[in-house]
Coordinates of C-alpha atoms in Angstrom, one line a residue:
M9 CA -8.3 -8.1 21.1
S10 CA -7.3 -5.3 23.5
E11 CA -10.1 -3.4 25.2
L12 CA -8.5 -0.1 24.2
S13 CA -10.6 1.8 21.6
I14 CA -9.4 1.7 18.0
R15 CA -8.4 5.1 16.7
H16 CA -7.2 4.0 13.2
I17 CA -7.0 0.9 11.1
Y18 CA -4.0 0.3 8.8
R19 CA -4.5 -2.3 6.1
W20 CA -1.4 -3.7 4.4
D21 CA -0.3 -6.0 1.6
L22 CA 2.8 -8.0 2.4
D23 CA 5.0 -8.9 -0.6
K24 CA 6.6 -5.8 -2.2
T25 CA 4.9 -3.6 0.3
Y26 CA 6.3 -4.9 3.6
L27 CA 8.8 -7.5 2.4
R28 CA 11.1 -7.3 -0.6
T29 CA 9.8 -10.3 -2.4
E30 CA 10.5 -11.5 -5.9
F31 CA 7.9 -13.9 -7.6
D32 CA 8.2 -13.1 -11.3
S33 CA 9.7 -16.4 -12.2
L34 CA 9.7 -20.0 -11.0
R35 CA 13.2 -19.5 -9.6
D36 CA 12.0 -16.5 -7.6
L37 CA 9.1 -18.4 -6.2
I38 CA 11.3 -21.3 -5.1
R39 CA 13.9 -19.0 -3.6
T40 CA 11.1 -17.1 -1.7
A41 CA 9.6 -20.3 -0.4
L42 CA 12.9 -21.6 0.8
Q43 CA 14.0 -18.4 2.6
T44 CA 14.1 -18.6 6.4
P45 CA 12.4 -15.8 8.4
E46 CA 15.8 -14.4 9.2
E47 CA 16.7 -14.2 5.5
K48 CA 13.6 -12.2 4.5
V49 CA 14.2 -8.5 3.8
N50 CA 12.0 -5.6 4.7
V51 CA 11.3 -2.7 2.5
P52 CA 13.4 0.2 4.0
G53 CA 11.6 2.2 6.6
V54 CA 8.5 0.1 6.7
V55 CA 8.9 -1.4 10.2
T56 CA 9.8 2.0 11.7
L57 CA 6.7 3.6 10.1
L58 CA 4.4 0.8 11.1
K59 CA 5.6 0.9 14.7
E60 CA 5.1 4.7 14.8
L61 CA 1.6 4.4 13.3
T62 CA 0.6 1.8 15.9
H63 CA 2.3 3.4 18.9
Q64 CA -0.2 3.3 21.7
N65 CA -1.3 6.6 23.1
D66 CA -4.3 8.5 24.8
G67 CA -5.9 5.2 25.9
S68 CA -6.4 4.1 22.3
R69 CA -4.5 2.0 19.7
A70 CA -4.3 1.4 16.0
M71 CA -5.4 -1.9 14.4
V72 CA -3.2 -3.6 11.7
T73 CA -4.4 -6.1 9.2
F74 CA -2.4 -7.9 6.5
I75 CA -4.1 -9.5 3.5
S76 CA -1.5 -11.1 1.3
G77 CA -1.5 -13.1 -1.9
S78 CA 1.3 -15.4 -0.5
P79 CA 0.2 -19.0 -0.1
S80 CA -1.1 -20.1 3.3
Q81 CA 1.7 -22.6 3.6
M82 CA 4.0 -19.7 4.3
R83 CA 2.2 -18.7 7.5
P84 CA 4.7 -20.2 10.0
K85 CA 7.7 -18.4 8.4
L86 CA 5.9 -15.1 8.0
E87 CA 4.5 -15.1 11.5
R88 CA 8.1 -15.7 12.7
K89 CA 9.3 -12.8 10.6
F90 CA 6.7 -10.5 12.2
E91 CA 7.9 -11.7 15.6
I92 CA 11.5 -10.8 14.7
D93 CA 10.4 -7.4 13.6
G94 CA 8.3 -6.8 16.7
I95 CA 5.0 -6.5 14.6
R96 CA 1.8 -8.0 15.9
P97 CA -1.0 -7.9 13.2
D98 CA -4.5 -8.1 14.5
V99 CA -5.5 -10.0 11.3
F100 CA -3.2 -11.9 9.0
I101 CA -4.9 -13.5 5.9
L102 CA -3.0 -15.6 3.3
K103 CA -4.2 -17.0 0.1
P104 CA -5.5 -20.6 -0.1
T105 CA -3.4 -21.2 -3.2
L106 CA -3.2 -25.0 -2.9
Q107 CA -6.9 -25.3 -2.4
N108 CA -7.5 -23.2 -5.5
I109 CA -5.3 -25.5 -7.6
L110 CA -6.9 -28.7 -6.3
K111 CA -10.3 -27.2 -7.1
G112 CA -9.2 -26.2 -10.6
R113 CA -9.7 -22.5 -9.8
F114 CA -6.6 -21.5 -11.7
R115 CA -7.8 -17.9 -12.3
A116 CA -7.9 -17.4 -8.6
V117 CA -4.3 -18.5 -8.2
R118 CA -3.0 -15.3 -9.9
G119 CA -6.1 -13.1 -9.7
Q120 CA -6.3 -10.7 -6.8
V121 CA -9.5 -8.7 -7.3
G122 CA -12.0 -11.2 -5.9
Y123 CA -9.6 -12.6 -3.2
K124 CA -8.6 -9.3 -1.7
L125 CA -11.9 -7.4 -2.1
E126 CA -13.8 -10.3 -0.5
N127 CA -11.4 -10.4 2.5
L128 CA -11.3 -6.6 2.9
L129 CA -15.1 -6.7 3.2
K130 CA -15.0 -9.7 5.5
V131 CA -12.5 -8.1 7.9
R132 CA -14.4 -4.7 7.8
E133 CA -17.7 -6.5 8.6
G134 CA -16.3 -8.0 11.8
G135 CA -14.2 -5.1 12.8
P136 CA -14.6 -1.7 14.5
A137 CA -15.6 1.5 12.8
A138 CA -12.5 3.8 12.5
P139 CA -10.6 5.8 9.8
E140 CA -8.6 3.5 7.5
T141 CA -5.4 3.9 5.6
L142 CA -4.2 1.3 3.1
F143 CA -0.8 0.3 1.8
G144 CA -0.1 -1.8 -1.3
D145 CA 2.2 -1.9 -4.3
D146 CA 2.3 -1.7 -8.1
A147 CA 3.0 -5.4 -8.8
E148 CA -0.6 -6.4 -9.0
Q149 CA -3.9 -4.5 -8.7
D150 CA -3.8 -3.0 -5.3
A151 CA -4.6 0.5 -6.4
F152 CA -7.7 -0.8 -8.2
I153 CA -8.9 -3.0 -5.4
Y154 CA -8.2 -0.5 -2.6
S155 CA -9.9 2.3 -4.5
L156 CA -13.0 0.2 -5.2
Y157 CA -13.1 -0.9 -1.6
A158 CA -12.9 2.8 -0.5
D159 CA -15.7 3.8 -2.9
L160 CA -17.9 0.9 -1.7
A161 CA -17.3 2.2 1.9
G162 CA -18.2 5.7 0.7
G163 CA -21.4 4.6 -1.0
K164 CA -20.1 5.7 -4.4
V165 CA -20.6 2.4 -6.3
E166 CA -24.0 0.7 -6.6
R167 CA -24.7 -3.0 -6.6
D168 CA -25.2 -3.3 -10.3
G169 CA -22.0 -1.4 -11.0
L170 CA -20.1 -3.6 -8.6
F171 CA -21.6 -6.7 -10.3
E172 CA -20.4 -5.5 -13.7
I173 CA -16.9 -4.7 -12.4
L174 CA -16.5 -8.1 -10.8
D175 CA -17.8 -9.8 -14.0
R176 CA -15.3 -7.9 -16.2
A177 CA -12.5 -8.7 -13.7
Q178 CA -13.4 -12.4 -14.2
V179 CA -14.1 -13.1 -10.6
Y180 CA -15.5 -16.6 -10.0
S181 CA -19.3 -16.6 -9.5
A182 CA -19.1 -18.0 -5.9
T183 CA -16.6 -15.3 -4.9
R184 CA -18.7 -12.7 -6.7
A185 CA -21.8 -13.8 -4.8
S186 CA -20.0 -13.6 -1.5
I187 CA -18.8 -10.1 -2.2
L188 CA -22.2 -8.9 -3.2
E189 CA -23.7 -10.4 0.0
R190 CA -21.1 -8.7 2.1
F191 CA -21.6 -5.4 0.2
A192 CA -25.3 -5.6 1.0
R193 CA -24.5 -5.7 4.7
M194 CA -21.6 -3.2 4.5
R195 CA -21.3 -0.2 6.8
V196 CA -21.2 2.9 4.6
D197 CA -19.4 5.6 6.3
G198 CA -16.7 6.9 3.9
N199 CA -13.9 6.4 6.4
V200 CA -11.3 4.9 4.0
G201 CA -8.7 7.7 3.4
R202 CA -5.2 7.5 2.0
I203 CA -4.1 4.7 -0.2
F204 CA -0.3 4.4 -0.6
I205 CA 1.1 2.4 -3.5
H206 CA 4.8 1.4 -3.2
L207 CA 6.4 1.6 -6.6
D208 CA 8.4 -1.6 -6.3
R209 CA 8.4 -2.1 -10.1
H210 CA 9.2 1.6 -10.7
S211 CA 5.9 2.2 -12.4
A212 CA 5.4 5.7 -13.6
P213 CA 3.4 7.6 -10.9
G214 CA 1.1 8.9 -13.7
R215 CA -0.3 5.4 -14.1
F216 CA -2.2 6.0 -10.9
W217 CA -3.6 9.4 -11.9
V218 CA -6.9 7.7 -12.9
Y219 CA -7.6 6.9 -9.2
G220 CA -7.6 10.5 -8.0
P221 CA -5.5 12.2 -5.3
R222 CA -6.5 9.8 -2.6
V223 CA -4.0 7.3 -4.1
V224 CA -0.4 8.4 -3.5
P225 CA 2.4 6.4 -5.3
I226 CA 5.5 6.3 -3.2
T227 CA 9.1 5.3 -3.9
N228 CA 9.9 4.9 -0.2
Y229 CA 8.3 5.1 3.2
F230 CA 9.8 8.5 4.0
Q231 CA 7.4 9.8 1.4
A232 CA 4.5 8.0 3.1
A233 CA 5.5 9.6 6.5
L234 CA 5.6 13.0 4.9
V235 CA 2.1 12.7 3.4
L236 CA 0.7 11.4 6.7
Y237 CA 2.4 14.4 8.5
A238 CA 0.8 16.8 6.0
D239 CA -2.5 15.0 6.7
E240 CA -1.9 15.6 10.4
S241 CA -2.0 11.8 11.0
L242 CA 1.6 11.7 12.1
A243 CA 3.7 14.1 14.2
V244 CA 7.1 15.5 13.2
E245 CA 9.1 13.2 15.5
P246 CA 7.9 9.9 13.8
V247 CA 8.8 11.4 10.4
F248 CA 12.4 12.0 11.6
R249 CA 12.5 8.6 13.2
V250 CA 11.6 7.0 9.8
A251 CA 14.3 9.2 8.1
A252 CA 16.9 8.2 10.8
G253 CA 16.1 4.5 10.3
M254 CA 16.4 4.8 6.5
M255 CA 19.8 6.6 6.9
L256 CA 21.3 4.5 9.6
E257 CA 20.0 1.1 8.6
H258 CA 19.6 1.3 4.8
G259 CA 22.2 3.8 3.8
Y260 CA 20.0 6.6 2.5
G261 CA 21.6 10.1 2.3
V262 CA 20.2 13.5 2.9
G263 CA 20.1 14.1 -0.9
E264 CA 18.0 11.1 -1.5
L265 CA 15.5 12.0 1.2
A266 CA 15.4 15.6 -0.1
N267 CA 14.7 14.3 -3.6
S268 CA 11.9 12.2 -2.3
F269 CA 10.4 15.2 -0.5
Q270 CA 10.7 17.4 -3.6
D271 CA 9.2 14.7 -5.7
L272 CA 6.0 14.8 -3.7
I273 CA 5.8 18.6 -4.1
R274 CA 6.3 18.3 -7.8
R275 CA 3.5 15.7 -8.1
R276 CA 1.3 18.0 -5.9
H277 CA 0.9 15.6 -3.0
L278 CA 2.5 18.2 -0.8
D279 CA 2.7 21.9 -0.8
R280 CA 5.2 24.5 0.4
E281 CA 3.2 24.8 3.7
A282 CA 4.4 21.4 4.6
I283 CA 8.0 22.6 4.3
D284 CA 7.4 25.6 6.6
R285 CA 5.5 23.6 9.2
L286 CA 8.2 20.9 9.3
A287 CA 10.9 23.6 9.8
D288 CA 9.0 25.2 12.6
E289 CA 8.2 22.0 14.4
A290 CA 11.6 20.5 14.0
H291 CA 13.2 22.9 16.5
G292 CA 14.0 21.2 19.8
S293 CA 13.1 17.7 18.6
E294 CA 15.1 15.1 20.5
V295 CA 14.9 12.8 17.5
L296 CA 17.3 15.1 15.6
E297 CA 20.1 13.7 17.9
Q298 CA 19.8 10.5 15.9
L299 CA 20.4 12.3 12.6
P300 CA 23.5 14.0 11.1
V301 CA 24.3 17.5 12.4
G302 CA 22.4 20.1 10.3
F303 CA 20.0 17.5 8.8
V304 CA 16.9 19.6 8.8
E305 CA 18.7 22.6 7.3
R306 CA 20.3 20.5 4.6
L307 CA 17.1 18.6 3.8
L308 CA 14.8 21.6 3.6
G309 CA 17.4 23.8 1.9
R310 CA 17.6 21.3 -0.9
V311 CA 13.8 20.8 -1.1
R312 CA 13.2 24.6 -1.3
A313 CA 15.9 24.9 -4.0
L314 CA 14.3 22.2 -6.1
A315 CA 10.6 22.9 -5.5
P316 CA 8.7 24.1 -8.5
R317 CA 8.2 27.8 -8.8
G318 CA 4.9 29.6 -9.6
R319 CA 2.6 27.0 -8.2
S320 CA 1.4 26.5 -4.7
G321 CA -1.1 24.2 -3.1
A322 CA -1.4 20.5 -3.1
G323 CA -4.1 18.4 -4.6
R324 CA -6.3 18.7 -7.6
A325 CA -10.0 18.8 -8.4
W326 CA -11.5 15.3 -8.2
E327 CA -15.0 14.1 -8.2
G328 CA -14.6 10.3 -8.6
P329 CA -15.2 7.5 -8.6
P330 CA -12.7 6.2 -11.1
D331 CA -13.9 4.6 -14.3
Y332 CA -13.3 1.1 -13.1
L333 CA -14.5 -0.6 -16.2
G334 CA -12.3 1.6 -18.3
V335 CA -9.3 0.7 -16.1
L336 CA -10.0 -3.0 -16.6
E337 CA -10.3 -2.6 -20.3
A338 CA -7.1 -0.6 -20.5
D339 CA -5.3 -3.4 -18.5
R340 CA -6.7 -6.0 -20.8
R341 CA -5.5 -4.2 -23.9
L342 CA -2.0 -3.8 -22.3
R343 CA -1.8 -7.5 -21.4
E344 CA -2.8 -8.4 -25.0
K345 CA -0.1 -6.0 -26.4
I346 CA 2.6 -7.5 -24.2
A347 CA 1.5 -11.0 -25.2
V348 CA 1.9 -10.4 -28.9
E349 CA 5.0 -8.2 -28.8
P350 CA 8.1 -10.2 -29.9
G351 CA 10.4 -11.0 -27.0
L352 CA 14.2 -11.6 -27.2
F353 CA 13.7 -15.2 -28.4
G354 CA 10.6 -14.6 -30.6
R355 CA 6.9 -14.3 -30.1
R356 CA 5.8 -14.4 -26.4
Q357 CA 3.2 -16.9 -25.4

């Protein structure tokens, strides 16, 4: 590890957060396993944003960790993909899926709560103390896991409460014991901040309301860049570089980016002050040369025209922590409902 001090830690999921990966069917799994590193596709804007976040400056650097549910057998291909993208994770953890199958731990093959929480605590235990930002998606339970991790780091969940959550989540007893041991040694400093959830499955953003304003559902990484800019974690130039990359490499238009901006205001993750500050700081930016002529005026003009009237100020009152047991119970009822609803060819199994 570099001797530079760590100014920030970014923790990422991989599939559906960094890579466009399909694994909903056996055919998807086989296709994903057979893909070469060159065939794997990034989520638009993710590489540019990650490079901007980890850009070295002021004698410090950012740390990047990936904890993925992909099987460990994928490591050579995925490491080659990172190399192609110019990304160098400090930590890259993959799931021991084959070992779980051989040991008959079938719940651990699909379950993510025990696996990801244990590894988040493990990496934190051996790592530096610095502010943390987390990136996941809506395909599994990233919002639940990341929020619980943040509340453990903030001292908002006690041991008995954690035990009951892990028990209700059906985490294997050995994994549960490991998590509780690491929790007992955990540094409590409340330094876990934003949690971004990429809406790969187009989940309704309201689904994540229960986790409080710390969790921001995003449809693309221009939205993540805007929120980080509003948080003063990212300067204006990187925001425009993410926009330029999405327009030039992925075909986004000014209208789509404006709609993404306005969507954050409508959901109260940004306020009108962000528009005014962006307009002021955009003047003279060399990055604008990479964007279409009049980009800022067209972008902000459309955002102002669409922004809700009569309401200012982002955020909402929130005390937290979420009702984790209630969320698990709601998820259980939803799974049972899906299981009994008739599918196209009859009753689902």
